[in-house]
């Protein structure tokens, strides 16, 4: 039992402490309204904290006495009132320290080599922008040129083990000590919730400010899905750049600050304050990626989805390190689920792309038998896919079963996978898309009324496919030399078929059969038949020259090779025919009406072919 002396001493300490508390009561004291305790000298702050400690001891003593000696409840009520005044003041001080020492991060300085978006990454802007190139699920055409960019993976520095987290100090050490001292008193007095709320509201506003500087907008999933794709592409690039800063620097630094202030106060309090601060912004950040992962699938989205997948996969260890507590489990789960959905979306787009290529419905033949927009689109798309080889190898489904794909369906091509043993699933997938493209092109060739032009169209398009494969080392490696040789054989076969369809009938005019009067080689020549033969040859050659000068072979080397091949067959045959029968025509009337061309004239005329405009 306390002696009267001890009781008097304790009462004196309480009264002194109470005076200090009331002196700084902002509801009753002018000095309390005009000044902040922790904004004055350190001695004032120390006195106040000591006074709070004294009041808390008095409250504790009063509670014990009340249980054992039934002390006047009025005294205990007065002590509680005093502690409430003190806690209200400490809450204001806590908020004020947080506010005056909260400054927005210098965002530009945070974008170093480990976080920046690489401006040196090549952009791909040569995909065909023809309106009828590829139809989406609703049948509408794509009107926009695909701007496909690849976000290069960043170099990560070491942190702890495999993380690239880079924490920065958000507050000076003195401010952290003051906040820690205040937090200890508030929590000891039962004001944990108030402490967490004040801390979270102030720090969250700082995080929100950093988000604005990083260009992270407050968009709902619905808002994101309603954006036009062109606008969304730029937002995805900014998001990838910003997400690295948010996870590795901003969130990590907020976590460190919470640990510095609250770690010694009590179990899990630092984590509660951290989640109070960043849970909303983290959800806002990841909701954007989630919206992309569940948006409608279309081919132009594939590469940005792969960029997102790469970036999020790269960040996943850092997310798990920063959000490592049970209370932040929802953030880790959300990130993992987004990754899963992005992977599924990428796989779905690839397989839907197959179907879009197969079913692309345009029936109007391209003028001049040149390269179809579909061919350009698909092959540029495939080339870009090869740039994402490593990512896609992990995402592509398991290899199709051996045998024929879509075998027996006349509306789809057959493909024997037994010849492609050892190919990766991604390589098989790309080969299959090329097979599907050729199948579609073959169908389009049938819309040409001129068989020769149909063959020229196939030659042009398969040759373009071959050149695109040869031009990409990654794509060539995946496709393989065997498939490349088959493709080369197909466009050469198309060239041969074109020459047969066009020039066999022309060359047929230069035969000897039917020109001799009695069928004996030594007999005389029928001038009438010979004149008719020259007239037929001239007419046929002029028609070929007139029409096929407007046909187009865009590849200069291929154009020259075909001209040479034509000349090598045509000119010797014409020279020989002219040498055998010129005298029979020139001995008659108006020979110029029948022998209209020299061999040199024909050679010059062949050079007009396949230029895409009428010859002079």
mmCIF file with all atom_site columns, N, CA and C in Angstrom, residues 457-507:
data_model
loop_
_atom_site.group_PDB
_atom_site.id
_atom_site.type_symbol
_atom_site.label_atom_id
_atom_site.label_alt_id
_atom_site.label_comp_id
_atom_site.label_asym_id
_atom_site.label_entity_id
_atom_site.label_seq_id
_atom_site.pdbx_PDB_ins_code
_atom_site.Cartn_x
_atom_site.Cartn_y
_atom_site.Cartn_z
_atom_site.occupancy
_atom_site.B_iso_or_equiv
_atom_site.pdbx_formal_charge
_atom_site.auth_seq_id
_atom_site.auth_comp_id
_atom_site.auth_asym_id
_atom_site.auth_atom_id
_atom_site.pdbx_PDB_model_num
ATOM 1   N N  . UNK A 1 457 ? 0.866  -14.038 -109.590 1.00 0.00 ? 457 UNK A N  1
ATOM 2   C CA . UNK A 1 457 ? 0.458  -13.630 -108.239 1.00 0.00 ? 457 UNK A CA 1
ATOM 3   C C  . UNK A 1 457 ? 1.041  -14.577 -107.190 1.00 0.00 ? 457 UNK A C  1
ATOM 4   N N  . UNK A 1 458 ? 0.932  -15.868 -107.419 1.00 0.00 ? 458 UNK A N  1
ATOM 5   C CA . UNK A 1 458 ? 1.476  -16.832 -106.456 1.00 0.00 ? 458 UNK A CA 1
ATOM 6   C C  . UNK A 1 458 ? 2.998  -16.740 -106.393 1.00 0.00 ? 458 UNK A C  1
ATOM 7   N N  . UNK A 1 459 ? 3.635  -16.560 -107.542 1.00 0.00 ? 459 UNK A N  1
ATOM 8   C CA . UNK A 1 459 ? 5.090  -16.412 -107.549 1.00 0.00 ? 459 UNK A CA 1
ATOM 9   C C  . UNK A 1 459 ? 5.517  -15.213 -106.713 1.00 0.00 ? 459 UNK A C  1
ATOM 10  N N  . UNK A 1 460 ? 4.873  -14.077 -106.939 1.00 0.00 ? 460 UNK A N  1
ATOM 11  C CA . UNK A 1 460 ? 5.210  -12.863 -106.187 1.00 0.00 ? 460 UNK A CA 1
ATOM 12  C C  . UNK A 1 460 ? 5.058  -13.059 -104.681 1.00 0.00 ? 460 UNK A C  1
ATOM 13  N N  . UNK A 1 461 ? 3.946  -13.643 -104.297 1.00 0.00 ? 461 UNK A N  1
ATOM 14  C CA . UNK A 1 461 ? 3.635  -13.731 -102.873 1.00 0.00 ? 461 UNK A CA 1
ATOM 15  C C  . UNK A 1 461 ? 4.480  -14.773 -102.154 1.00 0.00 ? 461 UNK A C  1
ATOM 16  N N  . UNK A 1 462 ? 4.702  -15.931 -102.785 1.00 0.00 ? 462 UNK A N  1
ATOM 17  C CA . UNK A 1 462 ? 5.544  -16.942 -102.129 1.00 0.00 ? 462 UNK A CA 1
ATOM 18  C C  . UNK A 1 462 ? 6.993  -16.462 -102.088 1.00 0.00 ? 462 UNK A C  1
ATOM 19  N N  . UNK A 1 463 ? 7.422  -15.767 -103.124 1.00 0.00 ? 463 UNK A N  1
ATOM 20  C CA . UNK A 1 463 ? 8.779  -15.200 -103.116 1.00 0.00 ? 463 UNK A CA 1
ATOM 21  C C  . UNK A 1 463 ? 8.928  -14.200 -101.968 1.00 0.00 ? 463 UNK A C  1
ATOM 22  N N  . UNK A 1 464 ? 7.906  -13.392 -101.746 1.00 0.00 ? 464 UNK A N  1
ATOM 23  C CA . UNK A 1 464 ? 7.952  -12.430 -100.634 1.00 0.00 ? 464 UNK A CA 1
ATOM 24  C C  . UNK A 1 464 ? 8.078  -13.169 -99.299  1.00 0.00 ? 464 UNK A C  1
ATOM 25  N N  . UNK A 1 465 ? 7.332  -14.256 -99.147  1.00 0.00 ? 465 UNK A N  1
ATOM 26  C CA . UNK A 1 465 ? 7.417  -15.062 -97.925  1.00 0.00 ? 465 UNK A CA 1
ATOM 27  C C  . UNK A 1 465 ? 8.843  -15.566 -97.732  1.00 0.00 ? 465 UNK A C  1
ATOM 28  N N  . UNK A 1 466 ? 9.436  -16.076 -98.808  1.00 0.00 ? 466 UNK A N  1
ATOM 29  C CA . UNK A 1 466 ? 10.815 -16.594 -98.732  1.00 0.00 ? 466 UNK A CA 1
ATOM 30  C C  . UNK A 1 466 ? 11.779 -15.493 -98.314  1.00 0.00 ? 466 UNK A C  1
ATOM 31  N N  . UNK A 1 467 ? 11.644 -14.311 -98.910  1.00 0.00 ? 467 UNK A N  1
ATOM 32  C CA . UNK A 1 467 ? 12.569 -13.211 -98.603  1.00 0.00 ? 467 UNK A CA 1
ATOM 33  C C  . UNK A 1 467 ? 12.434 -12.758 -97.160  1.00 0.00 ? 467 UNK A C  1
ATOM 34  N N  . UNK A 1 468 ? 11.203 -12.748 -96.645  1.00 0.00 ? 468 UNK A N  1
ATOM 35  C CA . UNK A 1 468 ? 11.007 -12.351 -95.239  1.00 0.00 ? 468 UNK A CA 1
ATOM 36  C C  . UNK A 1 468 ? 11.636 -13.367 -94.295  1.00 0.00 ? 468 UNK A C  1
ATOM 37  N N  . UNK A 1 469 ? 11.535 -14.638 -94.624  1.00 0.00 ? 469 UNK A N  1
ATOM 38  C CA . UNK A 1 469 ? 12.160 -15.668 -93.790  1.00 0.00 ? 469 UNK A CA 1
ATOM 39  C C  . UNK A 1 469 ? 13.672 -15.535 -93.839  1.00 0.00 ? 469 UNK A C  1
ATOM 40  N N  . UNK A 1 470 ? 14.224 -15.340 -95.030  1.00 0.00 ? 470 UNK A N  1
ATOM 41  C CA . UNK A 1 470 ? 15.667 -15.202 -95.161  1.00 0.00 ? 470 UNK A CA 1
ATOM 42  C C  . UNK A 1 470 ? 16.186 -13.947 -94.470  1.00 0.00 ? 470 UNK A C  1
ATOM 43  N N  . UNK A 1 471 ? 15.358 -12.910 -94.437  1.00 0.00 ? 471 UNK A N  1
ATOM 44  C CA . UNK A 1 471 ? 15.790 -11.643 -93.864  1.00 0.00 ? 471 UNK A CA 1
ATOM 45  C C  . UNK A 1 471 ? 15.801 -11.595 -92.347  1.00 0.00 ? 471 UNK A C  1
ATOM 46  N N  . UNK A 1 472 ? 15.256 -12.611 -91.687  1.00 0.00 ? 472 UNK A N  1
ATOM 47  C CA . UNK A 1 472 ? 15.221 -12.647 -90.222  1.00 0.00 ? 472 UNK A CA 1
ATOM 48  C C  . UNK A 1 472 ? 15.974 -13.880 -89.739  1.00 0.00 ? 472 UNK A C  1
ATOM 49  N N  . UNK A 1 473 ? 17.167 -13.703 -89.166  1.00 0.00 ? 473 UNK A N  1
ATOM 50  C CA . UNK A 1 473 ? 17.928 -14.868 -88.685  1.00 0.00 ? 473 UNK A CA 1
ATOM 51  C C  . UNK A 1 473 ? 17.139 -15.722 -87.698  1.00 0.00 ? 473 UNK A C  1
ATOM 52  N N  . UNK A 1 474 ? 16.393 -15.062 -86.798  1.00 0.00 ? 474 UNK A N  1
ATOM 53  C CA . UNK A 1 474 ? 15.596 -15.807 -85.822  1.00 0.00 ? 474 UNK A CA 1
ATOM 54  C C  . UNK A 1 474 ? 14.517 -16.630 -86.518  1.00 0.00 ? 474 UNK A C  1
ATOM 55  N N  . UNK A 1 475 ? 13.838 -16.007 -87.462  1.00 0.00 ? 475 UNK A N  1
ATOM 56  C CA . UNK A 1 475 ? 12.755 -16.693 -88.166  1.00 0.00 ? 475 UNK A CA 1
ATOM 57  C C  . UNK A 1 475 ? 13.313 -17.818 -89.034  1.00 0.00 ? 475 UNK A C  1
ATOM 58  N N  . UNK A 1 476 ? 14.417 -17.563 -89.702  1.00 0.00 ? 476 UNK A N  1
ATOM 59  C CA . UNK A 1 476 ? 15.014 -18.589 -90.564  1.00 0.00 ? 476 UNK A CA 1
ATOM 60  C C  . UNK A 1 476 ? 15.442 -19.801 -89.736  1.00 0.00 ? 476 UNK A C  1
ATOM 61  N N  . UNK A 1 477 ? 16.004 -19.533 -88.548  1.00 0.00 ? 477 UNK A N  1
ATOM 62  C CA . UNK A 1 477 ? 16.422 -20.639 -87.693  1.00 0.00 ? 477 UNK A CA 1
ATOM 63  C C  . UNK A 1 477 ? 15.235 -21.502 -87.275  1.00 0.00 ? 477 UNK A C  1
ATOM 64  N N  . UNK A 1 478 ? 14.125 -20.835 -86.925  1.00 0.00 ? 478 UNK A N  1
ATOM 65  C CA . UNK A 1 478 ? 12.952 -21.587 -86.487  1.00 0.00 ? 478 UNK A CA 1
ATOM 66  C C  . UNK A 1 478 ? 12.283 -22.331 -87.640  1.00 0.00 ? 478 UNK A C  1
ATOM 67  N N  . UNK A 1 479 ? 12.156 -21.666 -88.790  1.00 0.00 ? 479 UNK A N  1
ATOM 68  C CA . UNK A 1 479 ? 11.495 -22.295 -89.936  1.00 0.00 ? 479 UNK A CA 1
ATOM 69  C C  . UNK A 1 479 ? 12.332 -23.457 -90.457  1.00 0.00 ? 479 UNK A C  1
ATOM 70  N N  . UNK A 1 480 ? 13.642 -23.260 -90.546  1.00 0.00 ? 480 UNK A N  1
ATOM 71  C CA . UNK A 1 480 ? 14.542 -24.336 -90.976  1.00 0.00 ? 480 UNK A CA 1
ATOM 72  C C  . UNK A 1 480 ? 14.778 -24.338 -92.472  1.00 0.00 ? 480 UNK A C  1
ATOM 73  N N  . UNK A 1 481 ? 15.925 -24.856 -92.877  1.00 0.00 ? 481 UNK A N  1
ATOM 74  C CA . UNK A 1 481 ? 16.309 -24.858 -94.289  1.00 0.00 ? 481 UNK A CA 1
ATOM 75  C C  . UNK A 1 481 ? 15.407 -25.755 -95.130  1.00 0.00 ? 481 UNK A C  1
ATOM 76  N N  . UNK A 1 482 ? 14.940 -26.859 -94.564  1.00 0.00 ? 482 UNK A N  1
ATOM 77  C CA . UNK A 1 482 ? 14.076 -27.754 -95.337  1.00 0.00 ? 482 UNK A CA 1
ATOM 78  C C  . UNK A 1 482 ? 12.791 -27.056 -95.762  1.00 0.00 ? 482 UNK A C  1
ATOM 79  N N  . UNK A 1 483 ? 12.158 -26.388 -94.815  1.00 0.00 ? 483 UNK A N  1
ATOM 80  C CA . UNK A 1 483 ? 10.925 -25.651 -95.142  1.00 0.00 ? 483 UNK A CA 1
ATOM 81  C C  . UNK A 1 483 ? 11.214 -24.508 -96.104  1.00 0.00 ? 483 UNK A C  1
ATOM 82  N N  . UNK A 1 484 ? 12.356 -23.862 -95.920  1.00 0.00 ? 484 UNK A N  1
ATOM 83  C CA . UNK A 1 484 ? 12.728 -22.754 -96.805  1.00 0.00 ? 484 UNK A CA 1
ATOM 84  C C  . UNK A 1 484 ? 12.937 -23.261 -98.228  1.00 0.00 ? 484 UNK A C  1
ATOM 85  N N  . UNK A 1 485 ? 13.563 -24.432 -98.377  1.00 0.00 ? 485 UNK A N  1
ATOM 86  C CA . UNK A 1 485 ? 13.752 -25.003 -99.716  1.00 0.00 ? 485 UNK A CA 1
ATOM 87  C C  . UNK A 1 485 ? 12.409 -25.331 -100.369 1.00 0.00 ? 485 UNK A C  1
ATOM 88  N N  . UNK A 1 486 ? 11.467 -25.832 -99.577  1.00 0.00 ? 486 UNK A N  1
ATOM 89  C CA . UNK A 1 486 ? 10.137 -26.133 -100.125 1.00 0.00 ? 486 UNK A CA 1
ATOM 90  C C  . UNK A 1 486 ? 9.431  -24.862 -100.590 1.00 0.00 ? 486 UNK A C  1
ATOM 91  N N  . UNK A 1 487 ? 9.559  -23.818 -99.808  1.00 0.00 ? 487 UNK A N  1
ATOM 92  C CA . UNK A 1 487 ? 8.958  -22.544 -100.194 1.00 0.00 ? 487 UNK A CA 1
ATOM 93  C C  . UNK A 1 487 ? 9.597  -22.009 -101.473 1.00 0.00 ? 487 UNK A C  1
ATOM 94  N N  . UNK A 1 488 ? 10.918 -22.087 -101.539 1.00 0.00 ? 488 UNK A N  1
ATOM 95  C CA . UNK A 1 488 ? 11.630 -21.626 -102.736 1.00 0.00 ? 488 UNK A CA 1
ATOM 96  C C  . UNK A 1 488 ? 11.184 -22.423 -103.948 1.00 0.00 ? 488 UNK A C  1
ATOM 97  N N  . UNK A 1 489 ? 11.032 -23.733 -103.773 1.00 0.00 ? 489 UNK A N  1
ATOM 98  C CA . UNK A 1 489 ? 10.551 -24.571 -104.869 1.00 0.00 ? 489 UNK A CA 1
ATOM 99  C C  . UNK A 1 489 ? 9.165  -24.178 -105.338 1.00 0.00 ? 489 UNK A C  1
ATOM 100 N N  . UNK A 1 490 ? 8.313  -23.734 -104.391 1.00 0.00 ? 490 UNK A N  1
ATOM 101 C CA . UNK A 1 490 ? 6.948  -23.372 -104.756 1.00 0.00 ? 490 UNK A CA 1
ATOM 102 C C  . UNK A 1 490 ? 6.908  -22.096 -105.598 1.00 0.00 ? 490 UNK A C  1
ATOM 103 N N  . UNK A 1 491 ? 7.715  -21.103 -105.248 1.00 0.00 ? 491 UNK A N  1
ATOM 104 C CA . UNK A 1 491 ? 7.629  -19.886 -106.056 1.00 0.00 ? 491 UNK A CA 1
ATOM 105 C C  . UNK A 1 491 ? 8.321  -20.116 -107.418 1.00 0.00 ? 491 UNK A C  1
ATOM 106 N N  . UNK A 1 492 ? 9.331  -20.974 -107.465 1.00 0.00 ? 492 UNK A N  1
ATOM 107 C CA . UNK A 1 492 ? 9.948  -21.285 -108.759 1.00 0.00 ? 492 UNK A CA 1
ATOM 108 C C  . UNK A 1 492 ? 8.984  -22.099 -109.637 1.00 0.00 ? 492 UNK A C  1
ATOM 109 N N  . UNK A 1 493 ? 8.220  -22.970 -109.009 1.00 0.00 ? 493 UNK A N  1
ATOM 110 C CA . UNK A 1 493 ? 7.214  -23.721 -109.745 1.00 0.00 ? 493 UNK A CA 1
ATOM 111 C C  . UNK A 1 493 ? 6.135  -22.793 -110.298 1.00 0.00 ? 493 UNK A C  1
ATOM 112 N N  . UNK A 1 494 ? 5.767  -21.794 -109.486 1.00 0.00 ? 494 UNK A N  1
ATOM 113 C CA . UNK A 1 494 ? 4.780  -20.811 -109.948 1.00 0.00 ? 494 UNK A CA 1
ATOM 114 C C  . UNK A 1 494 ? 5.331  -20.029 -111.141 1.00 0.00 ? 494 UNK A C  1
ATOM 115 N N  . UNK A 1 495 ? 6.632  -19.705 -111.099 1.00 0.00 ? 495 UNK A N  1
ATOM 116 C CA . UNK A 1 495 ? 7.250  -18.990 -112.221 1.00 0.00 ? 495 UNK A CA 1
ATOM 117 C C  . UNK A 1 495 ? 7.246  -19.854 -113.476 1.00 0.00 ? 495 UNK A C  1
ATOM 118 N N  . UNK A 1 496 ? 7.549  -21.137 -113.306 1.00 0.00 ? 496 UNK A N  1
ATOM 119 C CA . UNK A 1 496 ? 7.524  -22.063 -114.443 1.00 0.00 ? 496 UNK A CA 1
ATOM 120 C C  . UNK A 1 496 ? 6.114  -22.190 -115.011 1.00 0.00 ? 496 UNK A C  1
ATOM 121 N N  . UNK A 1 497 ? 5.133  -22.288 -114.115 1.00 0.00 ? 497 UNK A N  1
ATOM 122 C CA . UNK A 1 497 ? 3.738  -22.408 -114.559 1.00 0.00 ? 497 UNK A CA 1
ATOM 123 C C  . UNK A 1 497 ? 3.296  -21.158 -115.296 1.00 0.00 ? 497 UNK A C  1
ATOM 124 N N  . UNK A 1 498 ? 3.766  -19.994 -114.832 1.00 0.00 ? 498 UNK A N  1
ATOM 125 C CA . UNK A 1 498 ? 3.435  -18.751 -115.539 1.00 0.00 ? 498 UNK A CA 1
ATOM 126 C C  . UNK A 1 498 ? 3.991  -18.787 -116.963 1.00 0.00 ? 498 UNK A C  1
ATOM 127 N N  . UNK A 1 499 ? 5.233  -19.188 -117.109 1.00 0.00 ? 499 UNK A N  1
ATOM 128 C CA . UNK A 1 499 ? 5.855  -19.183 -118.429 1.00 0.00 ? 499 UNK A CA 1
ATOM 129 C C  . UNK A 1 499 ? 5.152  -20.160 -119.369 1.00 0.00 ? 499 UNK A C  1
ATOM 130 N N  . UNK A 1 500 ? 4.778  -21.294 -118.839 1.00 0.00 ? 500 UNK A N  1
ATOM 131 C CA . UNK A 1 500 ? 4.056  -22.256 -119.675 1.00 0.00 ? 500 UNK A CA 1
ATOM 132 C C  . UNK A 1 500 ? 2.717  -21.698 -120.121 1.00 0.00 ? 500 UNK A C  1
ATOM 133 N N  . UNK A 1 501 ? 1.996  -21.092 -119.158 1.00 0.00 ? 501 UNK A N  1
ATOM 134 C CA . UNK A 1 501 ? 0.659  -20.576 -119.474 1.00 0.00 ? 501 UNK A CA 1
ATOM 135 C C  . UNK A 1 501 ? 0.720  -19.422 -120.464 1.00 0.00 ? 501 UNK A C  1
ATOM 136 N N  . UNK A 1 502 ? 1.796  -18.643 -120.411 1.00 0.00 ? 502 UNK A N  1
ATOM 137 C CA . UNK A 1 502 ? 1.883  -17.462 -121.270 1.00 0.00 ? 502 UNK A CA 1
ATOM 138 C C  . UNK A 1 502 ? 2.602  -17.749 -122.580 1.00 0.00 ? 502 UNK A C  1
ATOM 139 N N  . UNK A 1 503 ? 3.757  -18.347 -122.517 1.00 0.00 ? 503 UNK A N  1
ATOM 140 C CA . UNK A 1 503 ? 4.673  -18.336 -123.660 1.00 0.00 ? 503 UNK A CA 1
ATOM 141 C C  . UNK A 1 503 ? 4.636  -19.597 -124.504 1.00 0.00 ? 503 UNK A C  1
ATOM 142 N N  . UNK A 1 504 ? 4.076  -20.676 -123.987 1.00 0.00 ? 504 UNK A N  1
ATOM 143 C CA . UNK A 1 504 ? 3.991  -21.883 -124.818 1.00 0.00 ? 504 UNK A CA 1
ATOM 144 C C  . UNK A 1 504 ? 3.173  -21.606 -126.079 1.00 0.00 ? 504 UNK A C  1
ATOM 145 N N  . UNK A 1 505 ? 2.055  -20.912 -125.931 1.00 0.00 ? 505 UNK A N  1
ATOM 146 C CA . UNK A 1 505 ? 1.206  -20.616 -127.089 1.00 0.00 ? 505 UNK A CA 1
ATOM 147 C C  . UNK A 1 505 ? 1.880  -19.628 -128.038 1.00 0.00 ? 505 UNK A C  1
ATOM 148 N N  . UNK A 1 506 ? 2.660  -18.695 -127.466 1.00 0.00 ? 506 UNK A N  1
ATOM 149 C CA . UNK A 1 506 ? 3.396  -17.750 -128.320 1.00 0.00 ? 506 UNK A CA 1
ATOM 150 C C  . UNK A 1 506 ? 4.466  -18.495 -129.106 1.00 0.00 ? 506 UNK A C  1
ATOM 151 N N  . UNK A 1 507 ? 5.231  -19.324 -128.391 1.00 0.00 ? 507 UNK A N  1
ATOM 152 C CA . UNK A 1 507 ? 6.299  -20.076 -129.047 1.00 0.00 ? 507 UNK A CA 1
ATOM 153 C C  . UNK A 1 507 ? 5.740  -21.098 -130.039 1.00 0.00 ? 507 UNK A C  1
#
